[in-house]
mmCIF file of C-alpha atoms and ligand atoms in Angstrom:
data_model
loop_
_atom_site.group_PDB
_atom_site.id
_atom_site.type_symbol
_atom_site.label_atom_id
_atom_site.label_comp_id
_atom_site.label_asym_id
_atom_site.label_seq_id
_atom_site.Cartn_x
_atom_site.Cartn_y
_atom_site.Cartn_z
ATOM 1 C CA UNK A 1 -29.873 84.062 -104.320
ATOM 2 C CA UNK A 2 -28.196 81.323 -102.332
ATOM 3 C CA UNK A 3 -28.889 78.874 -105.128
ATOM 4 C CA UNK A 4 -27.404 81.235 -107.677
ATOM 5 C CA UNK A 5 -24.288 81.783 -105.598
ATOM 6 C CA UNK A 6 -23.672 78.104 -105.185
ATOM 7 C CA UNK A 7 -24.190 77.339 -108.845
ATOM 8 C CA UNK A 8 -21.882 80.086 -109.927
ATOM 9 C CA UNK A 9 -18.852 78.348 -108.467
ATOM 10 C CA UNK A 10 -18.250 76.519 -111.715
ATOM 11 C CA UNK A 11 -18.847 79.588 -113.829
ATOM 12 C CA UNK A 12 -16.843 82.260 -112.040
ATOM 13 C CA UNK A 13 -13.383 81.284 -113.194
ATOM 14 C CA UNK A 14 -14.013 81.839 -116.840
ATOM 15 C CA UNK A 15 -12.199 84.808 -118.242
ATOM 16 C CA UNK A 16 -13.005 84.693 -121.896
ATOM 17 C CA UNK A 17 -14.497 82.427 -124.467
ATOM 18 C CA UNK A 18 -12.696 83.030 -127.703
ATOM 19 C CA UNK A 19 -14.809 82.980 -130.808
ATOM 20 C CA UNK A 20 -13.343 81.172 -133.773
ATOM 21 C CA UNK A 21 -13.737 83.161 -136.942
ATOM 22 C CA UNK A 22 -13.758 81.500 -140.349
ATOM 23 C CA UNK A 23 -10.830 82.186 -142.617
ATOM 24 C CA UNK A 24 -8.223 82.326 -139.862
ATOM 25 C CA UNK A 25 -6.185 79.982 -137.703
ATOM 26 C CA UNK A 26 -8.365 80.345 -134.645
ATOM 27 C CA UNK A 27 -9.769 77.939 -132.110
ATOM 28 C CA UNK A 28 -12.687 78.617 -129.805
ATOM 29 C CA UNK A 29 -12.161 77.120 -126.366
ATOM 30 C CA UNK A 30 -12.793 78.291 -122.808
ATOM 31 C CA UNK A 31 -9.670 79.724 -121.180
ATOM 32 C CA UNK A 32 -10.266 77.925 -117.884
ATOM 33 C CA UNK A 33 -12.618 75.152 -116.883
ATOM 34 C CA UNK A 34 -13.145 74.215 -113.247
ATOM 35 C CA UNK A 35 -13.412 70.436 -112.899
ATOM 36 C CA UNK A 36 -13.711 68.094 -109.980
ATOM 37 C CA UNK A 37 -10.861 65.708 -109.225
ATOM 38 C CA UNK A 38 -11.893 62.166 -110.247
ATOM 39 C CA UNK A 39 -14.740 63.351 -112.454
ATOM 40 C CA UNK A 40 -14.723 63.951 -116.196
ATOM 41 C CA UNK A 41 -14.628 67.216 -118.095
ATOM 42 C CA UNK A 42 -15.592 67.944 -121.670
ATOM 43 C CA UNK A 43 -13.520 70.658 -123.310
ATOM 44 C CA UNK A 44 -15.716 72.272 -125.969
ATOM 45 C CA UNK A 45 -13.695 73.254 -129.012
ATOM 46 C CA UNK A 46 -14.201 74.470 -132.539
ATOM 47 C CA UNK A 47 -11.414 75.442 -134.914
ATOM 48 C CA UNK A 48 -10.942 77.276 -138.163
ATOM 49 C CA UNK A 49 -8.313 77.761 -140.852
ATOM 50 C CA UNK A 50 -7.807 80.009 -143.875
ATOM 51 C CA UNK A 51 -9.582 78.768 -146.968
ATOM 52 C CA UNK A 52 -7.210 76.677 -149.090
ATOM 53 C CA UNK A 53 -6.522 78.066 -152.574
ATOM 54 C CA UNK A 54 -7.028 74.683 -154.153
ATOM 55 C CA UNK A 55 -10.576 73.911 -155.263
ATOM 56 C CA UNK A 56 -10.084 70.275 -154.286
ATOM 57 C CA UNK A 57 -12.112 69.629 -151.121
ATOM 58 C CA UNK A 58 -10.272 68.418 -148.034
ATOM 59 C CA UNK A 59 -11.212 64.982 -146.802
ATOM 60 C CA UNK A 60 -8.489 64.047 -144.325
ATOM 61 C CA UNK A 61 -7.970 65.504 -140.873
ATOM 62 C CA UNK A 62 -5.884 64.450 -137.895
ATOM 63 C CA UNK A 63 -6.567 66.092 -134.566
ATOM 64 C CA UNK A 64 -4.341 66.183 -131.502
ATOM 65 C CA UNK A 65 -4.645 67.669 -128.048
ATOM 66 C CA UNK A 66 -1.264 68.474 -126.547
ATOM 67 C CA UNK A 67 0.375 69.657 -123.370
ATOM 68 C CA UNK A 68 3.754 71.037 -124.350
ATOM 69 C CA UNK A 69 5.136 68.353 -126.670
ATOM 70 C CA UNK A 70 3.077 65.553 -125.161
ATOM 71 C CA UNK A 71 0.048 64.268 -127.030
ATOM 72 C CA UNK A 72 -2.779 63.663 -124.601
ATOM 73 C CA UNK A 73 -5.616 62.863 -127.024
ATOM 74 C CA UNK A 74 -6.021 62.234 -130.738
ATOM 75 C CA UNK A 75 -8.635 61.452 -133.330
ATOM 76 C CA UNK A 76 -6.396 58.619 -134.612
ATOM 77 C CA UNK A 77 -7.630 55.413 -133.035
ATOM 78 C CA UNK A 78 -4.374 53.525 -133.689
ATOM 79 C CA UNK A 79 -2.210 56.108 -131.878
ATOM 80 C CA UNK A 80 -0.387 54.881 -128.761
ATOM 81 C CA UNK A 81 -0.938 57.427 -126.011
ATOM 82 C CA UNK A 82 1.246 57.552 -122.894
ATOM 83 C CA UNK A 83 -0.124 55.426 -120.021
ATOM 84 C CA UNK A 84 -0.894 58.647 -118.122
ATOM 85 C CA UNK A 85 -3.539 59.621 -120.697
ATOM 86 C CA UNK A 86 -4.474 56.307 -122.279
ATOM 87 C CA UNK A 87 -8.136 55.448 -121.574
ATOM 88 C CA UNK A 88 -8.664 58.802 -119.861
ATOM 89 C CA UNK A 89 -9.054 60.991 -122.926
ATOM 90 C CA UNK A 90 -11.577 60.651 -125.724
ATOM 91 C CA UNK A 91 -11.673 62.719 -128.847
ATOM 92 C CA UNK A 92 -15.370 63.542 -129.298
ATOM 93 C CA UNK A 93 -15.389 66.198 -132.000
ATOM 94 C CA UNK A 94 -16.028 65.615 -135.677
ATOM 95 C CA UNK A 95 -13.034 67.259 -137.363
ATOM 96 C CA UNK A 96 -14.794 67.543 -140.722
ATOM 97 C CA UNK A 97 -17.295 69.896 -139.102
ATOM 98 C CA UNK A 98 -14.589 71.955 -137.357
ATOM 99 C CA UNK A 99 -15.286 70.350 -133.996
ATOM 100 C CA UNK A 100 -12.303 69.480 -131.768
ATOM 101 C CA UNK A 101 -14.188 68.729 -128.526
ATOM 102 C CA UNK A 102 -12.301 66.424 -126.145
ATOM 103 C CA UNK A 103 -13.187 64.616 -122.940
ATOM 104 C CA UNK A 104 -10.811 64.009 -120.056
ATOM 105 C CA UNK A 105 -11.914 61.490 -117.445
ATOM 106 C CA UNK A 106 -10.680 60.661 -113.955
ATOM 107 C CA UNK A 107 -9.303 64.211 -113.621
ATOM 108 C CA UNK A 108 -6.075 64.328 -111.615
ATOM 109 C CA UNK A 109 -4.478 67.131 -109.609
ATOM 110 C CA UNK A 110 -1.789 67.269 -112.305
ATOM 111 C CA UNK A 111 -4.259 67.800 -115.179
ATOM 112 C CA UNK A 112 -4.054 71.588 -115.054
ATOM 113 C CA UNK A 113 -2.711 71.995 -118.594
ATOM 114 C CA UNK A 114 -2.377 74.256 -120.415
ATOM 115 C CA UNK A 115 -3.696 72.087 -123.253
ATOM 116 C CA UNK A 116 -3.945 73.147 -126.869
ATOM 117 C CA UNK A 117 -5.313 71.694 -130.079
ATOM 118 C CA UNK A 118 -3.333 70.799 -133.207
ATOM 119 C CA UNK A 119 -4.841 70.038 -136.608
ATOM 120 C CA UNK A 120 -3.090 68.203 -139.435
ATOM 121 C CA UNK A 121 -4.555 68.295 -142.918
ATOM 122 C CA UNK A 122 -2.216 66.266 -145.163
ATOM 123 C CA UNK A 123 -3.738 67.821 -148.316
ATOM 124 C CA UNK A 124 -3.261 71.332 -146.943
ATOM 125 C CA UNK A 125 -1.414 72.467 -143.782
ATOM 126 C CA UNK A 126 -0.894 71.698 -140.116
ATOM 127 C CA UNK A 127 -1.318 74.124 -137.271
ATOM 128 C CA UNK A 128 -1.002 74.189 -133.483
ATOM 129 C CA UNK A 129 -3.441 76.535 -131.769
ATOM 130 C CA UNK A 130 -0.977 77.396 -128.995
ATOM 131 C CA UNK A 131 -2.477 80.852 -128.618
ATOM 132 C CA UNK A 132 -5.795 79.303 -127.594
ATOM 133 C CA UNK A 133 -4.911 77.152 -124.605
ATOM 134 C CA UNK A 134 -7.256 75.638 -122.029
ATOM 135 C CA UNK A 135 -6.402 75.285 -118.367
ATOM 136 C CA UNK A 136 -8.253 73.138 -115.875
ATOM 137 C CA UNK A 137 -8.848 74.345 -112.322
ATOM 138 C CA UNK A 138 -8.863 71.047 -110.475
ATOM 139 C CA UNK A 139 -11.234 71.188 -107.510
ATOM 140 C CA UNK A 140 -10.637 68.666 -104.736
ATOM 141 C CA UNK A 141 -13.579 69.567 -102.494
ATOM 142 C CA UNK A 142 -16.861 70.231 -104.220
ATOM 143 C CA UNK A 143 -19.306 72.555 -102.417
ATOM 144 C CA UNK A 144 -22.349 71.002 -100.724
ATOM 145 C CA UNK A 145 -25.478 70.715 -102.856
ATOM 146 C CA UNK A 146 -28.082 73.496 -102.727
ATOM 147 C CA UNK A 147 -31.037 72.200 -100.791
ATOM 148 C CA UNK A 148 -34.400 73.907 -100.513
ATOM 149 C CA UNK A 149 -37.609 72.601 -99.009
ATOM 150 C CA UNK A 150 -41.219 73.706 -99.401
ATOM 151 C CA UNK A 151 -43.607 72.372 -96.800
ATOM 152 C CA UNK A 152 -47.317 72.365 -97.496
ATOM 153 C CA UNK A 153 -49.688 69.437 -97.613
ATOM 154 C CA UNK A 154 -46.759 67.840 -99.291
ATOM 155 C CA UNK A 155 -43.067 68.284 -98.757
ATOM 156 C CA UNK A 156 -41.193 69.184 -101.895
ATOM 157 C CA UNK A 157 -37.428 69.191 -101.506
ATOM 158 C CA UNK A 158 -35.009 70.170 -104.264
ATOM 159 C CA UNK A 159 -31.333 69.363 -104.240
ATOM 160 C CA UNK A 160 -28.995 70.539 -106.975
ATOM 161 C CA UNK A 161 -25.366 70.574 -108.043
ATOM 162 C CA UNK A 162 -23.485 71.656 -111.121
ATOM 163 C CA UNK A 163 -20.943 69.388 -112.807
ATOM 164 C CA UNK A 164 -18.825 68.933 -115.947
ATOM 165 C CA UNK A 165 -19.426 65.265 -116.796
ATOM 166 C CA UNK A 166 -22.594 64.895 -118.907
ATOM 167 C CA UNK A 167 -22.010 61.197 -119.655
ATOM 168 C CA UNK A 168 -21.796 60.345 -115.928
ATOM 169 C CA UNK A 169 -23.894 62.897 -114.060
ATOM 170 C CA UNK A 170 -23.874 62.912 -110.243
ATOM 171 C CA UNK A 171 -26.099 60.409 -108.431
ATOM 172 C CA UNK A 172 -28.505 61.578 -105.731
ATOM 173 C CA UNK A 173 -29.862 59.831 -102.705
ATOM 174 C CA UNK A 174 -32.358 61.035 -100.117
ATOM 175 C CA UNK A 175 -32.603 60.008 -96.467
ATOM 176 C CA UNK A 176 -36.364 59.529 -96.740
ATOM 177 C CA UNK A 177 -38.418 57.655 -99.335
ATOM 178 C CA UNK A 178 -40.714 59.537 -101.691
ATOM 179 C CA UNK A 179 -41.292 60.314 -105.350
ATOM 180 C CA UNK A 180 -37.992 61.369 -106.904
ATOM 181 C CA UNK A 181 -37.648 63.272 -110.161
ATOM 182 C CA UNK A 182 -34.456 64.296 -111.864
ATOM 183 C CA UNK A 183 -33.861 67.211 -114.186
ATOM 184 C CA UNK A 184 -30.714 67.795 -116.232
ATOM 185 C CA UNK A 185 -29.885 71.123 -117.714
ATOM 186 C CA UNK A 186 -26.965 72.642 -119.544
ATOM 187 C CA UNK A 187 -25.762 75.870 -117.913
ATOM 188 C CA UNK A 188 -23.085 76.747 -120.466
ATOM 189 C CA UNK A 189 -20.806 74.971 -122.944
ATOM 190 C CA UNK A 190 -18.946 73.076 -120.223
ATOM 191 C CA UNK A 191 -21.221 73.072 -117.166
ATOM 192 C CA UNK A 192 -24.372 71.110 -116.499
ATOM 193 C CA UNK A 193 -26.805 71.107 -113.609
ATOM 194 C CA UNK A 194 -28.773 68.277 -112.088
ATOM 195 C CA UNK A 195 -31.756 68.900 -109.832
ATOM 196 C CA UNK A 196 -33.285 66.057 -107.848
ATOM 197 C CA UNK A 197 -36.740 66.705 -106.430
ATOM 198 C CA UNK A 198 -38.226 64.602 -103.659
ATOM 199 C CA UNK A 199 -41.961 64.819 -102.966
ATOM 200 C CA UNK A 200 -43.807 63.117 -100.123
ATOM 201 C CA UNK A 201 -46.783 63.524 -97.812
ATOM 202 C CA UNK A 202 -45.222 64.165 -94.418
ATOM 203 C CA UNK A 203 -46.033 62.186 -91.315
ATOM 204 C CA UNK A 204 -45.851 63.715 -87.857
ATOM 205 C CA UNK A 205 -42.632 61.809 -87.296
ATOM 206 C CA UNK A 206 -40.989 63.557 -90.259
ATOM 207 C CA UNK A 207 -40.926 66.921 -88.514
ATOM 208 C CA UNK A 208 -38.064 68.330 -86.459
ATOM 209 C CA UNK A 209 -35.828 65.776 -88.081
ATOM 210 C CA UNK A 210 -33.159 66.269 -90.717
ATOM 211 C CA UNK A 211 -33.904 65.577 -94.341
ATOM 212 C CA UNK A 212 -30.659 64.781 -96.132
ATOM 213 C CA UNK A 213 -29.615 64.900 -99.728
ATOM 214 C CA UNK A 214 -26.426 63.106 -100.636
ATOM 215 C CA UNK A 215 -24.694 63.519 -103.981
ATOM 216 C CA UNK A 216 -22.038 61.292 -105.432
ATOM 217 C CA UNK A 217 -20.016 62.609 -108.340
ATOM 218 C CA UNK A 218 -18.345 60.623 -111.094
ATOM 219 C CA UNK A 219 -15.146 59.404 -109.453
ATOM 220 C CA UNK A 220 -16.782 58.834 -106.079
ATOM 221 C CA UNK A 221 -16.595 62.179 -104.261
ATOM 222 C CA UNK A 222 -19.584 62.740 -102.021
ATOM 223 C CA UNK A 223 -21.252 65.855 -100.690
ATOM 224 C CA UNK A 224 -24.318 66.165 -98.459
ATOM 225 C CA UNK A 225 -26.783 68.806 -97.396
ATOM 226 C CA UNK A 226 -29.195 68.525 -94.543
ATOM 227 C CA UNK A 227 -32.248 70.508 -93.438
ATOM 228 C CA UNK A 228 -34.539 70.181 -90.425
ATOM 229 C CA UNK A 229 -38.173 69.819 -91.458
ATOM 230 C CA UNK A 230 -40.304 72.397 -89.649
ATOM 231 C CA UNK A 231 -44.072 72.475 -89.585
ATOM 232 C CA UNK A 232 -45.340 75.521 -91.459
ATOM 233 C CA UNK A 233 -49.083 75.169 -91.159
ATOM 234 C CA UNK A 234 -49.989 73.538 -87.914
ATOM 235 C CA UNK A 235 -53.586 72.390 -87.758
ATOM 236 C CA UNK A 236 -55.257 72.058 -84.392
ATOM 237 C CA UNK A 237 -56.070 68.504 -83.503
HETATM 238 C C1 NAG B 1 -18.973 69.229 -130.996
HETATM 239 O O1 NAG B 1 -19.028 67.862 -130.695
HETATM 240 C C2 NAG B 1 -19.554 67.571 -129.428
HETATM 241 C C3 NAG B 1 -19.392 66.075 -129.200
HETATM 242 O O2 NAG B 1 -20.001 65.336 -130.186
HETATM 243 C C4 NAG B 1 -21.001 68.028 -129.376
HETATM 244 O O3 NAG B 1 -21.566 67.731 -128.110
HETATM 245 C C5 NAG B 1 -21.047 69.523 -129.622
HETATM 246 O O4 NAG B 1 -22.385 69.966 -129.662
HETATM 247 C C6 NAG B 1 -20.349 69.866 -130.934
HETATM 248 N N1 NAG B 1 -20.209 71.325 -131.028
HETATM 249 C C7 NAG B 1 -20.687 72.016 -132.043
HETATM 250 C C8 NAG B 1 -20.442 73.487 -131.996
HETATM 251 O O5 NAG B 1 -21.291 71.484 -132.966
HETATM 252 C C1 NAG B 2 -28.628 63.437 -91.918
HETATM 253 O O1 NAG B 2 -27.658 64.454 -91.644
HETATM 254 C C2 NAG B 2 -27.445 64.695 -90.289
HETATM 255 C C3 NAG B 2 -26.558 65.921 -90.149
HETATM 256 O O2 NAG B 2 -25.508 65.889 -91.051
HETATM 257 C C4 NAG B 2 -26.871 63.436 -89.651
HETATM 258 O O3 NAG B 2 -26.656 63.641 -88.290
HETATM 259 C C5 NAG B 2 -27.846 62.274 -89.851
HETATM 260 O O4 NAG B 2 -27.284 61.068 -89.387
HETATM 261 C C6 NAG B 2 -28.218 62.106 -91.323
HETATM 262 N N1 NAG B 2 -29.315 61.150 -91.428
HETATM 263 C C7 NAG B 2 -29.358 60.197 -92.350
HETATM 264 C C8 NAG B 2 -30.544 59.300 -92.311
HETATM 265 O O5 NAG B 2 -28.487 60.053 -93.201
HETATM 266 C C1 NAG B 3 -22.728 61.859 -96.930
HETATM 267 O O1 NAG B 3 -23.688 60.885 -96.575
HETATM 268 C C2 NAG B 3 -23.298 59.559 -96.845
HETATM 269 C C3 NAG B 3 -24.490 58.648 -96.511
HETATM 270 O O2 NAG B 3 -25.685 59.314 -96.546
HETATM 271 C C4 NAG B 3 -22.080 59.221 -96.023
HETATM 272 O O3 NAG B 3 -21.659 57.906 -96.314
HETATM 273 C C5 NAG B 3 -20.951 60.205 -96.347
HETATM 274 O O4 NAG B 3 -19.857 59.972 -95.510
HETATM 275 C C6 NAG B 3 -21.398 61.629 -96.180
HETATM 276 N N1 NAG B 3 -20.359 62.496 -96.702
HETATM 277 C C7 NAG B 3 -19.997 63.643 -96.112
HETATM 278 C C8 NAG B 3 -18.912 64.408 -96.797
HETATM 279 O O5 NAG B 3 -20.524 64.065 -95.102
#
């Protein structure tokens, strides 16, 4: 329950996820994405347009992400972006397959949007999907990681956080050595989860002491959780 509550912090803010239907000027993007300041966020996007009358297949597309009149990202590699967005945005989607996914890195307090996609097809038409905007909820203080511990012959501690930056997932460190395993999982189109599991055979000196999990997000923000190790099954000496 606790774990679920914590994880849901990145999911709660979503109001709707528009479906793009073929044959219309529609784009499918989340309405709001919570993202951590300093980290990166991938805005998932697909777009559609009415079928052109001409039988000639389209082979040229230009994609732009905009905020008002400002271009913040484009599929054109030669385009000169403003210094504010240069090197922070990457156009990831393949326009030929209706994909307009974009990544924003080093998220700033000012990156709230709303952002919208624009397609230009020189052999057909251009369109700005202003009715399908994306806003970013910039989070400055991430919640502490969820930490749970199972004590048996071995101690098995799990520490997990959700995040929006799949290319640079959060890094974990534990206050005690042991065997560490990492699991990455996608929770929805714009949220991922990382679980770090630490396993060790406890010594007497491990008990009644804190076991700490420290998480560092892309961008440097750190959060910690701590738990006191208690003996569950005490054997008489
Ligand atoms: C769109 O492109 C991104 C980046 O390459 C990819 O991760 C995603 O799966 C694609 N989406 C769809 C619906 O194909
Ligand atoms: C673990 O966390 C506790 C409580 O936050 C702190 O007092 C202690 O110094 C930490 N220990 C290590 C080894 O980081
Ligand atoms: C988390 O722990 C690290 C070292 O374990 C420490 O440097 C950092 O200040 C701690 N952060 C918070 C927010 O307590």
